Amino acid sequence: MELNWSTFLLEILNFLILLWILKRFLYQPVLDTIANRQAGIEQTLANAQTIKTDAEALQSQYESRLKQWNEERDTARETLRREMAEERERQMLNLQEALAQEKEKARVIDEKERFDTLRKYQEASLELGARFTARLLTHLAGQDLEIRLFDLALRQLDTLPVDRLNAIRMACEETPEEAEVATAFPLKPAHRQQLAEKLSSLLDMPVNCHFVEDSELLAGLCITLGPWVFHANLQAELKSFAESAHEPN
Amino acid sequence: MGNDLNSAQLFAIGQIQVTLTVATTWGIMALLGLLSWISTRKSRTHPSYLQTAVEGIVSSIEAAIANAAPQHSKTLLPFIGTLWVYLALANLIGLVPGLDSPTRDISQTSALAILLFFSVHWFGIRSQGLKNYLRHYLTPSPILLPFHLISEATRTIALAIRLFGNMMSLEMAALLVLMVAGFLAPVPLLMLHVIEALVQAYIFGMLALIYVAGGMQSQDLHQQKEVDKENS
């Protein structure tokens, strides 16, 4: 066993060459590859971290927006509930008002119906009463009643208003004609004379009277002078009584 | 396996003798160079099985270096890694019939030891400068300088002798058993050879790492103490 200097030196040289070969073809490429892979992994991790950060930001934003939406929804729901309550209140008031109007209308209609019914009953009663009275007076009418009606006619002639008398007078002056006096029973001459004088004194002009009998008058008289007709008989009174049922109250 | 303690001379170029040890080393160099080129010529981000294996080996070596010298793992990787890879293959090459392990040659182990000797100083000086590096021989006391120098020499000699002695004795024992017991008897001994070869390569590389890292980090510790002193 002895040291071979050639081997010693060549081995030193060999190792240095091997060192260079492995560094050039093994260590450096492998380390570069690992570094690249590590850089890629770190880049991926950084990207993932960025994505995670963005996702968290988005999540936070979405949660904030969701919270805002919930608040807006609650506010809108509260507003809607309040508006619905107000609308319901308004509708209830309108309904109550309409109901009151309907009630009033129904009350008015009912009252009108009752009034019409009452009026119809009144008319029927008056007509019935008029027929009954006419039939009764047909049997009761006589000379005595005729005389009392004659006296009543004379008193009513005395109470005629002046302007009415002037109008009758003017009509007689324009078309002078005789007065037609219809009576249910024949008038006595004295009464005929009294009536003619009464008319002449009222109209301040001579008035010729033409006396006729009309049994339909039942009792009393009817004076027709031009356009003026003066009734003082039962038929006219009963007719007036029956027509009064149709007059408005 | 030869039974001579000196490697056989194959040829000579003038005064330079090319022995079997040197030729075997060339073969190992060629093999390692070819494997390295094949495994790394098409490096991809998504590696193949071969690339994965190579990356695993390199990463493991770097991790082992980082355990001893965390700040200098990239710097020491080529030297320490080459020592481990070369010694593992050189120790195992003796199992091939007709070949001898280069590490059973004292000239070869001495060459590695002397390389390591200079590498310790080279890395130490490159790391902290000549003055700071030489200062550590005087710490903690200049009295210890002779002991530092003796330690440098003896550990270098010990590295060379340890590897040579182990590999030479291992092959010699296997040869003796083969001569005495027959063809199949030394198989368990050859299996022990595999383990021993890997262990010796690991020990040599680890000691080299510790020596180099010690030379670099002794200056780191010294500087750290000075920084702490200035801060206080």
Coordinates of N, CA and C in Angstrom, one line a residue, chain B residues 116-216:
Chain B
L116 N -11.3 17.7 0.3 CA -12.1 18.2 1.4 C -11.3 19.2 2.3
F117 N -10.1 18.9 2.5 CA -9.2 19.8 3.3 C -9.2 21.2 2.8
F118 N -8.9 21.2 1.5 CA -8.9 22.6 0.8 C -10.3 23.2 0.7
S119 N -11.3 22.3 0.5 CA -12.6 22.9 0.4 C -13.1 23.6 1.7
V120 N -12.7 23.0 2.8 CA -13.1 23.6 4.1 C -12.6 25.0 4.1
H121 N -11.3 25.2 3.8 CA -10.7 26.5 3.8 C -11.3 27.4 2.7
W122 N -11.5 26.8 1.5 CA -12.1 27.6 0.4 C -13.4 28.2 0.7
F123 N -14.3 27.3 1.2 CA -15.7 27.8 1.6 C -15.6 28.7 2.7
G124 N -14.8 28.5 3.7 CA -14.7 29.4 4.9 C -14.2 30.7 4.5
I125 N -13.1 30.8 3.7 CA -12.6 32.1 3.2 C -13.6 32.8 2.3
R126 N -14.2 32.0 1.4 CA -15.2 32.7 0.5 C -16.4 33.2 1.3
S127 N -16.7 32.5 2.4 CA -17.9 33.0 3.1 C -17.6 34.2 3.9
Q128 N -16.4 34.3 4.6 CA -16.2 35.4 5.5 C -14.9 36.2 5.2
G129 N -14.2 35.8 4.3 CA -12.9 36.5 4.0 C -11.8 35.8 4.7
L130 N -10.6 36.0 4.2 CA -9.4 35.3 4.8 C -9.1 35.7 6.2
K131 N -9.2 37.0 6.5 CA -8.8 37.4 7.9 C -9.7 36.9 8.9
N132 N -11.0 37.0 8.6 CA -12.0 36.5 9.6 C -11.9 35.0 9.7
Y133 N -11.6 34.3 8.6 CA -11.5 32.8 8.6 C -10.3 32.4 9.5
L134 N -9.2 33.0 9.2 CA -8.0 32.6 10.0 C -8.1 33.0 11.5
R135 N -9.0 34.0 11.7 CA -9.1 34.3 13.1 C -9.7 33.2 14.0
H136 N -10.5 32.3 13.4 CA -11.1 31.3 14.2 C -10.1 30.3 14.7
Y137 N -8.9 30.3 14.1 CA -7.9 29.4 14.7 C -7.4 29.9 16.0
L138 N -7.6 31.2 16.3 CA -7.1 31.8 17.5 C -8.2 31.9 18.6
T139 N -9.3 31.4 18.2 CA -10.4 31.5 19.2 C -10.7 30.1 19.8
P140 N -11.1 29.9 20.9 CA -11.3 31.0 21.9 C -10.0 31.5 22.5
S141 N -8.8 30.8 22.3 CA -7.6 31.3 22.8 C -6.5 30.9 21.8
P142 N -5.5 31.8 21.6 CA -4.4 31.5 20.6 C -3.6 30.3 21.1
I143 N -3.7 29.9 22.3 CA -3.0 28.7 22.8 C -3.5 27.5 22.1
L144 N -4.8 27.5 21.6 CA -5.4 26.4 21.0 C -5.0 26.2 19.5
L145 N -4.2 27.2 19.0 CA -3.8 27.1 17.6 C -3.2 25.8 17.2
P146 N -2.2 25.3 17.9 CA -1.6 24.0 17.5 C -2.6 22.9 17.5
F147 N -3.5 22.9 18.4 CA -4.5 21.8 18.4 C -5.4 21.9 17.2
H148 N -5.8 23.2 16.8 CA -6.5 23.4 15.6 C -5.8 22.8 14.4
L149 N -4.5 23.1 14.3 CA -3.8 22.6 13.1 C -3.6 21.1 13.1
I150 N -3.4 20.5 14.3 CA -3.3 19.1 14.4 C -4.7 18.4 14.1
S151 N -5.7 19.1 14.5 CA -7.1 18.6 14.2 C -7.3 18.6 12.7
E152 N -6.9 19.7 12.0 CA -7.1 19.7 10.6 C -6.4 18.6 9.9
A153 N -5.2 18.3 10.3 CA -4.4 17.3 9.6 C -4.9 15.9 9.9
T154 N -5.2 15.7 11.2 CA -5.6 14.3 11.6 C -6.9 14.0 11.0
R155 N -7.9 14.9 11.0 CA -9.2 14.5 10.5 C -9.2 14.3 9.0
T156 N -8.2 15.0 8.3 CA -8.1 14.7 6.9 C -7.5 13.3 6.7
I157 N -6.5 13.0 7.4 CA -5.9 11.7 7.3 C -6.9 10.6 7.7
A158 N -7.6 10.9 8.8 CA -8.6 9.9 9.2 C -9.7 9.7 8.2
L159 N -10.1 10.7 7.5 CA -11.1 10.5 6.4 C -10.6 9.6 5.4
A160 N -9.4 9.8 4.9 CA -8.8 9.0 3.9 C -8.6 7.6 4.3
I161 N -8.1 7.4 5.5 CA -7.8 6.0 6.0 C -9.1 5.3 6.3
R162 N -10.1 6.0 6.9 CA -11.3 5.3 7.3 C -12.0 4.7 6.1
L163 N -12.1 5.5 5.0 CA -12.8 5.1 3.9 C -12.0 4.0 3.2
F164 N -10.7 4.2 3.0 CA -9.9 3.2 2.4 C -9.9 1.9 3.2
G165 N -9.7 2.0 4.5 CA -9.7 0.8 5.3 C -11.0 0.0 5.3
N166 N -12.1 0.7 5.4 CA -13.3 0.0 5.4 C -13.6 -0.7 4.1
M167 N -13.4 0.0 3.0 CA -13.7 -0.6 1.7 C -12.7 -1.7 1.3
M168 N -11.5 -1.5 1.6 CA -10.5 -2.5 1.3 C -10.7 -3.7 2.1
S169 N -10.9 -3.6 3.4 CA -11.1 -4.7 4.3 C -12.4 -5.5 3.9
L170 N -13.4 -4.7 3.5 CA -14.7 -5.3 3.1 C -14.5 -6.2 1.9
E171 N -13.8 -5.7 0.9 CA -13.6 -6.5 -0.3 C -12.6 -7.6 -0.1
M172 N -11.7 -7.4 0.8 CA -10.7 -8.5 1.1 C -11.4 -9.6 1.8
A173 N -12.3 -9.2 2.8 CA -13.0 -10.3 3.5 C -13.9 -11.1 2.6
A174 N -14.6 -10.3 1.7 CA -15.4 -11.0 0.7 C -14.6 -12.0 -0.1
L175 N -13.4 -11.5 -0.5 CA -12.6 -12.4 -1.4 C -12.1 -13.6 -0.6
L176 N -11.7 -13.4 0.7 CA -11.3 -14.6 1.5 C -12.4 -15.6 1.7
V177 N -13.6 -15.1 2.0 CA -14.8 -16.0 2.2 C -15.1 -16.7 0.9
L178 N -15.0 -16.0 -0.2 CA -15.2 -16.6 -1.5 C -14.2 -17.7 -1.8
M179 N -13.0 -17.5 -1.5 CA -11.9 -18.5 -1.7 C -12.1 -19.7 -0.9
V180 N -12.5 -19.5 0.4 CA -12.6 -20.6 1.3 C -13.9 -21.3 1.2
A181 N -15.1 -20.6 1.1 CA -16.4 -21.3 1.3 C -17.1 -21.6 0.0
G182 N -16.6 -21.1 -1.1 CA -17.3 -21.4 -2.4 C -18.0 -20.2 -3.0
F183 N -18.9 -20.5 -4.0 CA -19.4 -19.4 -4.8 C -20.6 -18.7 -4.1
L184 N -21.5 -19.4 -3.5 CA -22.7 -18.8 -2.9 C -22.5 -18.3 -1.5
A185 N -21.5 -18.8 -0.8 CA -21.4 -18.4 0.6 C -21.2 -16.9 0.8
P186 N -20.5 -16.2 0.0 CA -20.3 -14.8 0.4 C -21.4 -13.9 0.0
V187 N -22.6 -14.5 -0.4 CA -23.7 -13.6 -0.8 C -24.2 -12.7 0.4
P188 N -24.4 -13.3 1.6 CA -24.7 -12.4 2.7 C -23.7 -11.3 3.0
L189 N -22.4 -11.7 2.7 CA -21.3 -10.7 2.9 C -21.4 -9.6 1.9
L190 N -21.8 -10.0 0.7 CA -22.0 -9.0 -0.3 C -23.2 -8.0 0.0
M191 N -24.3 -8.6 0.6 CA -25.4 -7.7 1.0 C -24.9 -6.8 2.1
L192 N -24.0 -7.3 3.0 CA -23.4 -6.4 4.0 C -22.6 -5.3 3.3
H193 N -21.9 -5.8 2.1 CA -21.1 -4.8 1.4 C -22.0 -3.6 0.9
V194 N -23.2 -3.9 0.4 CA -24.1 -2.9 0.0 C -24.3 -1.9 1.1
I195 N -24.7 -2.4 2.2 CA -25.0 -1.5 3.4 C -23.8 -0.7 3.8
E196 N -22.7 -1.4 3.9 CA -21.4 -0.8 4.3 C -21.0 0.3 3.3
A197 N -21.2 0.0 2.0 CA -20.8 1.0 1.0 C -21.6 2.2 1.1
L198 N -22.9 2.1 1.3 CA -23.8 3.3 1.5 C -23.5 4.0 2.8
V199 N -23.3 3.2 3.8 CA -23.0 3.9 5.1 C -21.7 4.6 5.0
Q200 N -20.6 4.0 4.4 CA -19.3 4.7 4.3 C -19.5 6.0 3.5
A201 N -20.2 5.9 2.4 CA -20.4 7.1 1.6 C -21.1 8.2 2.4
Y202 N -22.2 7.8 3.1 CA -22.9 8.7 4.0 C -22.0 9.4 5.0
I203 N -21.2 8.5 5.6 CA -20.3 9.0 6.7 C -19.3 10.0 6.1
F204 N -18.7 9.6 5.0 CA -17.7 10.5 4.5 C -18.3 11.9 4.1
G205 N -19.5 11.8 3.4 CA -20.2 13.0 3.0 C -20.6 13.8 4.2
M206 N -21.1 13.2 5.2 CA -21.7 13.9 6.3 C -20.5 14.6 7.1
L207 N -19.4 13.8 7.2 CA -18.2 14.5 7.9 C -17.7 15.6 7.1
A208 N -17.7 15.5 5.8 CA -17.3 16.6 4.9 C -18.2 17.8 5.1
L209 N -19.5 17.5 5.2 CA -20.5 18.6 5.4 C -20.3 19.3 6.7
I210 N -20.0 18.5 7.7 CA -19.9 19.0 9.1 C -18.6 19.9 9.1
Y211 N -17.5 19.4 8.5 CA -16.3 20.2 8.5 C -16.4 21.5 7.7
V212 N -17.0 21.4 6.5 CA -17.2 22.6 5.7 C -18.1 23.6 6.4
A213 N -19.3 23.1 6.9 CA -20.2 23.9 7.6 C -19.6 24.5 8.9
G214 N -18.8 23.7 9.6 CA -18.2 24.2 10.8 C -17.3 25.4 10.4
G215 N -16.5 25.2 9.3 CA -15.6 26.3 8.9 C -16.4 27.6 8.6
M216 N -17.6 27.4 8.0 CA -18.3 28.6 7.6 C -19.1 29.2 8.7

